[in-house]
């Protein structure tokens, strides 16, 4: 008897042997094609839980992916905490326009973030954070408009949020917090300590609402931004104390962009699994941490999925499957203009392994 997508993703998250891995986009999954087909476009679907749930189920409805992924950006938390965010584009992600908190490692002047942030319980009930949580509730209760195939008993729910170090950078400008890791790590530690309870509470609220997995994106923890020896203090420990400290669900996934080869072992100790880009050779990932952690990825979101041919998509997908990734997903967030045919090809190639 064939496994349901929920059973397949559950088995993958438990690192069990399968005839094939699930094909389930754990990163940002929305495309313009899905927005048009489901009448759930950005920017409205960033702000309205009903449209968000519809668009999240779009990859299941239109292509046959094996999860719904809700939350389409990394700015909801920052906006809720006071950043000005531009949320007005259909084919581009929201952008932070102002950073309300002060962190200046050169002068040694820092806001006391713990005193200035709103209470944690208010945070998870406010703004777009609350809308993402509500979208999970709608998906869990099957109150999703405009889709026919969605059923939470058959398909798992993945939600996305931002990591502690990335959120700190969003509040003061990422360049400032990166510079702080070179000039005053004690000040950075105070900020990550202040922000950790917010990421923990948001992650737990998503799980309590019905998310099976929370994929936490920590792009500012990349080796493109930090030297590998800074990772543990800046991002590793804060993520371990937030996404790694929740209860319930199938376990959470840490996603970091760029070439994460030098920090794979550290990433593998943070939560249930890791998500990596195609900048890391697929076999390098599974040789290093396969069996120790759930490996998610690493089909290139730009090439082949956005810019590549069908043949390139097939080759990229087979590379991840053959390397032994537990869940086949895009290596980073899907570009909104990714062609429908490439999304469908990704599904078809993975599912061909089980035939």
mmCIF file with all atom_site columns, N, CA, C and O in Angstrom, residues 146-188:
data_model
loop_
_atom_site.group_PDB
_atom_site.id
_atom_site.type_symbol
_atom_site.label_atom_id
_atom_site.label_alt_id
_atom_site.label_comp_id
_atom_site.label_asym_id
_atom_site.label_entity_id
_atom_site.label_seq_id
_atom_site.pdbx_PDB_ins_code
_atom_site.Cartn_x
_atom_site.Cartn_y
_atom_site.Cartn_z
_atom_site.occupancy
_atom_site.B_iso_or_equiv
_atom_site.pdbx_formal_charge
_atom_site.auth_seq_id
_atom_site.auth_comp_id
_atom_site.auth_asym_id
_atom_site.auth_atom_id
_atom_site.pdbx_PDB_model_num
ATOM 1   N N  . UNK A 1 146 ? -10.365 27.600 -2.172 1.00 0.00 ? 146 UNK A N  1
ATOM 2   C CA . UNK A 1 146 ? -9.875  27.570 -3.541 1.00 0.00 ? 146 UNK A CA 1
ATOM 3   C C  . UNK A 1 146 ? -8.985  26.409 -3.902 1.00 0.00 ? 146 UNK A C  1
ATOM 4   O O  . UNK A 1 146 ? -8.363  26.412 -4.963 1.00 0.00 ? 146 UNK A O  1
ATOM 5   N N  . UNK A 1 147 ? -8.887  25.397 -3.033 1.00 0.00 ? 147 UNK A N  1
ATOM 6   C CA . UNK A 1 147 ? -8.103  24.201 -3.348 1.00 0.00 ? 147 UNK A CA 1
ATOM 7   C C  . UNK A 1 147 ? -8.959  22.969 -3.096 1.00 0.00 ? 147 UNK A C  1
ATOM 8   O O  . UNK A 1 147 ? -9.833  22.965 -2.238 1.00 0.00 ? 147 UNK A O  1
ATOM 9   N N  . UNK A 1 148 ? -8.694  21.910 -3.856 1.00 0.00 ? 148 UNK A N  1
ATOM 10  C CA . UNK A 1 148 ? -9.483  20.690 -3.750 1.00 0.00 ? 148 UNK A CA 1
ATOM 11  C C  . UNK A 1 148 ? -8.708  19.539 -3.116 1.00 0.00 ? 148 UNK A C  1
ATOM 12  O O  . UNK A 1 148 ? -9.286  18.682 -2.461 1.00 0.00 ? 148 UNK A O  1
ATOM 13  N N  . UNK A 1 149 ? -7.401  19.513 -3.329 1.00 0.00 ? 149 UNK A N  1
ATOM 14  C CA . UNK A 1 149 ? -6.611  18.361 -2.915 1.00 0.00 ? 149 UNK A CA 1
ATOM 15  C C  . UNK A 1 149 ? -6.124  18.436 -1.479 1.00 0.00 ? 149 UNK A C  1
ATOM 16  O O  . UNK A 1 149 ? -5.664  17.428 -0.930 1.00 0.00 ? 149 UNK A O  1
ATOM 17  N N  . UNK A 1 150 ? -6.192  19.615 -0.867 1.00 0.00 ? 150 UNK A N  1
ATOM 18  C CA . UNK A 1 150 ? -5.579  19.760 0.452  1.00 0.00 ? 150 UNK A CA 1
ATOM 19  C C  . UNK A 1 150 ? -6.351  18.997 1.529  1.00 0.00 ? 150 UNK A C  1
ATOM 20  O O  . UNK A 1 150 ? -7.574  19.130 1.662  1.00 0.00 ? 150 UNK A O  1
ATOM 21  N N  . UNK A 1 151 ? -5.634  18.242 2.329  1.00 0.00 ? 151 UNK A N  1
ATOM 22  C CA . UNK A 1 151 ? -6.180  17.552 3.493  1.00 0.00 ? 151 UNK A CA 1
ATOM 23  C C  . UNK A 1 151 ? -5.034  17.345 4.463  1.00 0.00 ? 151 UNK A C  1
ATOM 24  O O  . UNK A 1 151 ? -4.069  16.644 4.162  1.00 0.00 ? 151 UNK A O  1
ATOM 25  N N  . UNK A 1 152 ? -5.116  17.952 5.635  1.00 0.00 ? 152 UNK A N  1
ATOM 26  C CA . UNK A 1 152 ? -4.001  17.904 6.585  1.00 0.00 ? 152 UNK A CA 1
ATOM 27  C C  . UNK A 1 152 ? -3.790  16.518 7.176  1.00 0.00 ? 152 UNK A C  1
ATOM 28  O O  . UNK A 1 152 ? -2.741  16.260 7.776  1.00 0.00 ? 152 UNK A O  1
ATOM 29  N N  . UNK A 1 153 ? -4.761  15.620 7.022  1.00 0.00 ? 153 UNK A N  1
ATOM 30  C CA . UNK A 1 153 ? -4.526  14.245 7.456  1.00 0.00 ? 153 UNK A CA 1
ATOM 31  C C  . UNK A 1 153 ? -3.625  13.511 6.472  1.00 0.00 ? 153 UNK A C  1
ATOM 32  O O  . UNK A 1 153 ? -2.977  12.524 6.822  1.00 0.00 ? 153 UNK A O  1
ATOM 33  N N  . UNK A 1 154 ? -3.574  14.017 5.246  1.00 0.00 ? 154 UNK A N  1
ATOM 34  C CA . UNK A 1 154 ? -2.785  13.367 4.205  1.00 0.00 ? 154 UNK A CA 1
ATOM 35  C C  . UNK A 1 154 ? -1.468  14.080 3.956  1.00 0.00 ? 154 UNK A C  1
ATOM 36  O O  . UNK A 1 154 ? -0.475  13.439 3.592  1.00 0.00 ? 154 UNK A O  1
ATOM 37  N N  . UNK A 1 155 ? -1.441  15.413 4.163  1.00 0.00 ? 155 UNK A N  1
ATOM 38  C CA . UNK A 1 155 ? -0.255  16.208 3.856  1.00 0.00 ? 155 UNK A CA 1
ATOM 39  C C  . UNK A 1 155 ? 0.254   16.931 5.095  1.00 0.00 ? 155 UNK A C  1
ATOM 40  O O  . UNK A 1 155 ? -0.540  17.480 5.876  1.00 0.00 ? 155 UNK A O  1
ATOM 41  N N  . UNK A 1 156 ? 1.564   16.992 5.289  1.00 0.00 ? 156 UNK A N  1
ATOM 42  C CA . UNK A 1 156 ? 2.131   17.729 6.419  1.00 0.00 ? 156 UNK A CA 1
ATOM 43  C C  . UNK A 1 156 ? 2.196   19.226 6.143  1.00 0.00 ? 156 UNK A C  1
ATOM 44  O O  . UNK A 1 156 ? 2.153   19.674 4.991  1.00 0.00 ? 156 UNK A O  1
ATOM 45  N N  . UNK A 1 157 ? 2.325   19.984 7.213  1.00 0.00 ? 157 UNK A N  1
ATOM 46  C CA . UNK A 1 157 ? 2.406   21.441 7.148  1.00 0.00 ? 157 UNK A CA 1
ATOM 47  C C  . UNK A 1 157 ? 3.802   21.870 7.585  1.00 0.00 ? 157 UNK A C  1
ATOM 48  O O  . UNK A 1 157 ? 4.277   21.481 8.654  1.00 0.00 ? 157 UNK A O  1
ATOM 49  N N  . UNK A 1 158 ? 4.448   22.672 6.754  1.00 0.00 ? 158 UNK A N  1
ATOM 50  C CA . UNK A 1 158 ? 5.742   23.259 7.082  1.00 0.00 ? 158 UNK A CA 1
ATOM 51  C C  . UNK A 1 158 ? 5.556   24.770 7.176  1.00 0.00 ? 158 UNK A C  1
ATOM 52  O O  . UNK A 1 158 ? 4.933   25.379 6.300  1.00 0.00 ? 158 UNK A O  1
ATOM 53  N N  . UNK A 1 159 ? 6.063   25.360 8.225  1.00 0.00 ? 159 UNK A N  1
ATOM 54  C CA . UNK A 1 159 ? 6.032   26.813 8.383  1.00 0.00 ? 159 UNK A CA 1
ATOM 55  C C  . UNK A 1 159 ? 7.455   27.339 8.408  1.00 0.00 ? 159 UNK A C  1
ATOM 56  O O  . UNK A 1 159 ? 8.390   26.615 8.766  1.00 0.00 ? 159 UNK A O  1
ATOM 57  N N  . UNK A 1 160 ? 7.615   28.596 8.031  1.00 0.00 ? 160 UNK A N  1
ATOM 58  C CA . UNK A 1 160 ? 8.947   29.187 8.000  1.00 0.00 ? 160 UNK A CA 1
ATOM 59  C C  . UNK A 1 160 ? 9.068   30.398 8.903  1.00 0.00 ? 160 UNK A C  1
ATOM 60  O O  . UNK A 1 160 ? 8.112   31.149 9.093  1.00 0.00 ? 160 UNK A O  1
ATOM 61  N N  . UNK A 1 161 ? 10.259  30.580 9.466  1.00 0.00 ? 161 UNK A N  1
ATOM 62  C CA . UNK A 1 161 ? 10.530  31.796 10.237 1.00 0.00 ? 161 UNK A CA 1
ATOM 63  C C  . UNK A 1 161 ? 12.000  32.162 10.119 1.00 0.00 ? 161 UNK A C  1
ATOM 64  O O  . UNK A 1 161 ? 12.768  31.514 9.420  1.00 0.00 ? 161 UNK A O  1
ATOM 65  N N  . UNK A 1 162 ? 12.379  33.240 10.789 1.00 0.00 ? 162 UNK A N  1
ATOM 66  C CA . UNK A 1 162 ? 13.756  33.743 10.734 1.00 0.00 ? 162 UNK A CA 1
ATOM 67  C C  . UNK A 1 162 ? 14.508  33.350 11.994 1.00 0.00 ? 162 UNK A C  1
ATOM 68  O O  . UNK A 1 162 ? 13.942  33.315 13.097 1.00 0.00 ? 162 UNK A O  1
ATOM 69  N N  . UNK A 1 163 ? 15.807  33.086 11.834 1.00 0.00 ? 163 UNK A N  1
ATOM 70  C CA . UNK A 1 163 ? 16.650  32.735 12.960 1.00 0.00 ? 163 UNK A CA 1
ATOM 71  C C  . UNK A 1 163 ? 16.997  33.934 13.827 1.00 0.00 ? 163 UNK A C  1
ATOM 72  O O  . UNK A 1 163 ? 16.816  35.092 13.441 1.00 0.00 ? 163 UNK A O  1
ATOM 73  N N  . UNK A 1 164 ? 17.514  33.650 15.011 1.00 0.00 ? 164 UNK A N  1
ATOM 74  C CA . UNK A 1 164 ? 17.804  34.681 16.007 1.00 0.00 ? 164 UNK A CA 1
ATOM 75  C C  . UNK A 1 164 ? 18.792  35.720 15.474 1.00 0.00 ? 164 UNK A C  1
ATOM 76  O O  . UNK A 1 164 ? 18.549  36.933 15.557 1.00 0.00 ? 164 UNK A O  1
ATOM 77  N N  . UNK A 1 165 ? 19.909  35.273 14.940 1.00 0.00 ? 165 UNK A N  1
ATOM 78  C CA . UNK A 1 165 ? 20.950  36.206 14.492 1.00 0.00 ? 165 UNK A CA 1
ATOM 79  C C  . UNK A 1 165 ? 20.466  37.037 13.307 1.00 0.00 ? 165 UNK A C  1
ATOM 80  O O  . UNK A 1 165 ? 20.718  38.239 13.231 1.00 0.00 ? 165 UNK A O  1
ATOM 81  N N  . UNK A 1 166 ? 19.735  36.417 12.403 1.00 0.00 ? 166 UNK A N  1
ATOM 82  C CA . UNK A 1 166 ? 19.172  37.145 11.265 1.00 0.00 ? 166 UNK A CA 1
ATOM 83  C C  . UNK A 1 166 ? 18.164  38.177 11.731 1.00 0.00 ? 166 UNK A C  1
ATOM 84  O O  . UNK A 1 166 ? 18.145  39.314 11.234 1.00 0.00 ? 166 UNK A O  1
ATOM 85  N N  . UNK A 1 167 ? 17.312  37.823 12.685 1.00 0.00 ? 167 UNK A N  1
ATOM 86  C CA . UNK A 1 167 ? 16.339  38.775 13.202 1.00 0.00 ? 167 UNK A CA 1
ATOM 87  C C  . UNK A 1 167 ? 17.027  39.938 13.903 1.00 0.00 ? 167 UNK A C  1
ATOM 88  O O  . UNK A 1 167 ? 16.621  41.095 13.760 1.00 0.00 ? 167 UNK A O  1
ATOM 89  N N  . UNK A 1 168 ? 18.091  39.659 14.645 1.00 0.00 ? 168 UNK A N  1
ATOM 90  C CA . UNK A 1 168 ? 18.858  40.755 15.261 1.00 0.00 ? 168 UNK A CA 1
ATOM 91  C C  . UNK A 1 168 ? 19.346  41.723 14.192 1.00 0.00 ? 168 UNK A C  1
ATOM 92  O O  . UNK A 1 168 ? 19.244  42.946 14.347 1.00 0.00 ? 168 UNK A O  1
ATOM 93  N N  . UNK A 1 169 ? 19.885  41.197 13.102 1.00 0.00 ? 169 UNK A N  1
ATOM 94  C CA . UNK A 1 169 ? 20.360  42.045 12.024 1.00 0.00 ? 169 UNK A CA 1
ATOM 95  C C  . UNK A 1 169 ? 19.250  42.838 11.373 1.00 0.00 ? 169 UNK A C  1
ATOM 96  O O  . UNK A 1 169 ? 19.443  44.002 10.989 1.00 0.00 ? 169 UNK A O  1
ATOM 97  N N  . UNK A 1 170 ? 18.078  42.240 11.234 1.00 0.00 ? 170 UNK A N  1
ATOM 98  C CA . UNK A 1 170 ? 16.943  42.962 10.674 1.00 0.00 ? 170 UNK A CA 1
ATOM 99  C C  . UNK A 1 170 ? 16.526  44.140 11.542 1.00 0.00 ? 170 UNK A C  1
ATOM 100 O O  . UNK A 1 170 ? 16.029  45.147 11.039 1.00 0.00 ? 170 UNK A O  1
ATOM 101 N N  . UNK A 1 171 ? 16.722  44.019 12.833 1.00 0.00 ? 171 UNK A N  1
ATOM 102 C CA . UNK A 1 171 ? 16.308  45.088 13.743 1.00 0.00 ? 171 UNK A CA 1
ATOM 103 C C  . UNK A 1 171 ? 17.269  46.264 13.749 1.00 0.00 ? 171 UNK A C  1
ATOM 104 O O  . UNK A 1 171 ? 16.880  47.380 14.098 1.00 0.00 ? 171 UNK A O  1
ATOM 105 N N  . UNK A 1 172 ? 18.528  46.040 13.382 1.00 0.00 ? 172 UNK A N  1
ATOM 106 C CA . UNK A 1 172 ? 19.512  47.126 13.465 1.00 0.00 ? 172 UNK A CA 1
ATOM 107 C C  . UNK A 1 172 ? 20.310  47.328 12.186 1.00 0.00 ? 172 UNK A C  1
ATOM 108 O O  . UNK A 1 172 ? 21.172  48.215 12.135 1.00 0.00 ? 172 UNK A O  1
ATOM 109 N N  . UNK A 1 173 ? 20.081  46.536 11.159 1.00 0.00 ? 173 UNK A N  1
ATOM 110 C CA . UNK A 1 173 ? 20.847  46.470 9.914  1.00 0.00 ? 173 UNK A CA 1
ATOM 111 C C  . UNK A 1 173 ? 21.900  45.364 10.061 1.00 0.00 ? 173 UNK A C  1
ATOM 112 O O  . UNK A 1 173 ? 22.739  45.402 10.970 1.00 0.00 ? 173 UNK A O  1
ATOM 113 N N  . UNK A 1 174 ? 21.824  44.415 9.167  1.00 0.00 ? 174 UNK A N  1
ATOM 114 C CA . UNK A 1 174 ? 22.673  43.221 9.250  1.00 0.00 ? 174 UNK A CA 1
ATOM 115 C C  . UNK A 1 174 ? 24.157  43.570 9.315  1.00 0.00 ? 174 UNK A C  1
ATOM 116 O O  . UNK A 1 174 ? 24.926  42.940 10.053 1.00 0.00 ? 174 UNK A O  1
ATOM 117 N N  . UNK A 1 175 ? 24.569  44.566 8.564  1.00 0.00 ? 175 UNK A N  1
ATOM 118 C CA . UNK A 1 175 ? 25.982  44.950 8.552  1.00 0.00 ? 175 UNK A CA 1
ATOM 119 C C  . UNK A 1 175 ? 26.468  45.306 9.946  1.00 0.00 ? 175 UNK A C  1
ATOM 120 O O  . UNK A 1 175 ? 27.596  44.978 10.330 1.00 0.00 ? 175 UNK A O  1
ATOM 121 N N  . UNK A 1 176 ? 25.613  45.956 10.732 1.00 0.00 ? 176 UNK A N  1
ATOM 122 C CA . UNK A 1 176 ? 26.002  46.357 12.085 1.00 0.00 ? 176 UNK A CA 1
ATOM 123 C C  . UNK A 1 176 ? 26.216  45.151 12.997 1.00 0.00 ? 176 UNK A C  1
ATOM 124 O O  . UNK A 1 176 ? 27.178  45.108 13.769 1.00 0.00 ? 176 UNK A O  1
ATOM 125 N N  . UNK A 1 177 ? 25.302  44.170 12.902 1.00 0.00 ? 177 UNK A N  1
ATOM 126 C CA . UNK A 1 177 ? 25.431  43.021 13.803 1.00 0.00 ? 177 UNK A CA 1
ATOM 127 C C  . UNK A 1 177 ? 26.605  42.138 13.379 1.00 0.00 ? 177 UNK A C  1
ATOM 128 O O  . UNK A 1 177 ? 27.289  41.543 14.223 1.00 0.00 ? 177 UNK A O  1
ATOM 129 N N  . UNK A 1 178 ? 26.888  42.061 12.076 1.00 0.00 ? 178 UNK A N  1
ATOM 130 C CA . UNK A 1 178 ? 28.059  41.326 11.603 1.00 0.00 ? 178 UNK A CA 1
ATOM 131 C C  . UNK A 1 178 ? 29.333  42.004 12.098 1.00 0.00 ? 178 UNK A C  1
ATOM 132 O O  . UNK A 1 178 ? 30.265  41.340 12.579 1.00 0.00 ? 178 UNK A O  1
ATOM 133 N N  . UNK A 1 179 ? 29.363  43.321 11.997 1.00 0.00 ? 179 UNK A N  1
ATOM 134 C CA . UNK A 1 179 ? 30.524  44.066 12.480 1.00 0.00 ? 179 UNK A CA 1
ATOM 135 C C  . UNK A 1 179 ? 30.691  43.866 13.987 1.00 0.00 ? 179 UNK A C  1
ATOM 136 O O  . UNK A 1 179 ? 31.822  43.797 14.506 1.00 0.00 ? 179 UNK A O  1
ATOM 137 N N  . UNK A 1 180 ? 29.567  43.735 14.692 1.00 0.00 ? 180 UNK A N  1
ATOM 138 C CA . UNK A 1 180 ? 29.619  43.498 16.129 1.00 0.00 ? 180 UNK A CA 1
ATOM 139 C C  . UNK A 1 180 ? 30.315  42.198 16.490 1.00 0.00 ? 180 UNK A C  1
ATOM 140 O O  . UNK A 1 180 ? 30.979  42.101 17.528 1.00 0.00 ? 180 UNK A O  1
ATOM 141 N N  . UNK A 1 181 ? 30.201  41.184 15.629 1.00 0.00 ? 181 UNK A N  1
ATOM 142 C CA . UNK A 1 181 ? 30.884  39.915 15.885 1.00 0.00 ? 181 UNK A CA 1
ATOM 143 C C  . UNK A 1 181 ? 32.400  40.066 15.802 1.00 0.00 ? 181 UNK A C  1
ATOM 144 O O  . UNK A 1 181 ? 33.139  39.245 16.344 1.00 0.00 ? 181 UNK A O  1
ATOM 145 N N  . UNK A 1 182 ? 32.855  41.093 15.146 1.00 0.00 ? 182 UNK A N  1
ATOM 146 C CA . UNK A 1 182 ? 34.294  41.345 15.049 1.00 0.00 ? 182 UNK A CA 1
ATOM 147 C C  . UNK A 1 182 ? 34.790  42.287 16.144 1.00 0.00 ? 182 UNK A C  1
ATOM 148 O O  . UNK A 1 182 ? 35.945  42.214 16.549 1.00 0.00 ? 182 UNK A O  1
ATOM 149 N N  . UNK A 1 183 ? 33.892  43.143 16.641 1.00 0.00 ? 183 UNK A N  1
ATOM 150 C CA . UNK A 1 183 ? 34.308  44.217 17.553 1.00 0.00 ? 183 UNK A CA 1
ATOM 151 C C  . UNK A 1 183 ? 33.863  44.011 19.001 1.00 0.00 ? 183 UNK A C  1
ATOM 152 O O  . UNK A 1 183 ? 34.575  44.380 19.921 1.00 0.00 ? 183 UNK A O  1
ATOM 153 N N  . UNK A 1 184 ? 32.672  43.452 19.205 1.00 0.00 ? 184 UNK A N  1
ATOM 154 C CA . UNK A 1 184 ? 32.125  43.390 20.556 1.00 0.00 ? 184 UNK A CA 1
ATOM 155 C C  . UNK A 1 184 ? 31.130  42.235 20.656 1.00 0.00 ? 184 UNK A C  1
ATOM 156 O O  . UNK A 1 184 ? 29.912  42.432 20.592 1.00 0.00 ? 184 UNK A O  1
ATOM 157 N N  . UNK A 1 185 ? 31.660  41.037 20.825 1.00 0.00 ? 185 UNK A N  1
ATOM 158 C CA . UNK A 1 185 ? 30.778  39.874 20.869 1.00 0.00 ? 185 UNK A CA 1
ATOM 159 C C  . UNK A 1 185 ? 29.884  39.878 22.106 1.00 0.00 ? 185 UNK A C  1
ATOM 160 O O  . UNK A 1 185 ? 28.793  39.313 22.072 1.00 0.00 ? 185 UNK A O  1
ATOM 161 N N  . UNK A 1 186 ? 30.308  40.519 23.198 1.00 0.00 ? 186 UNK A N  1
ATOM 162 C CA . UNK A 1 186 ? 29.457  40.582 24.389 1.00 0.00 ? 186 UNK A CA 1
ATOM 163 C C  . UNK A 1 186 ? 28.163  41.327 24.086 1.00 0.00 ? 186 UNK A C  1
ATOM 164 O O  . UNK A 1 186 ? 27.089  40.937 24.557 1.00 0.00 ? 186 UNK A O  1
ATOM 165 N N  . UNK A 1 187 ? 28.267  42.403 23.297 1.00 0.00 ? 187 UNK A N  1
ATOM 166 C CA . UNK A 1 187 ? 27.072  43.154 22.924 1.00 0.00 ? 187 UNK A CA 1
ATOM 167 C C  . UNK A 1 187 ? 26.155  42.317 22.032 1.00 0.00 ? 187 UNK A C  1
ATOM 168 O O  . UNK A 1 187 ? 24.930  42.338 22.183 1.00 0.00 ? 187 UNK A O  1
ATOM 169 N N  . UNK A 1 188 ? 26.754  41.580 21.111 1.00 0.00 ? 188 UNK A N  1
ATOM 170 C CA . UNK A 1 188 ? 25.958  40.690 20.254 1.00 0.00 ? 188 UNK A CA 1
ATOM 171 C C  . UNK A 1 188 ? 25.267  39.631 21.097 1.00 0.00 ? 188 UNK A C  1
ATOM 172 O O  . UNK A 1 188 ? 24.080  39.327 20.892 1.00 0.00 ? 188 UNK A O  1
#
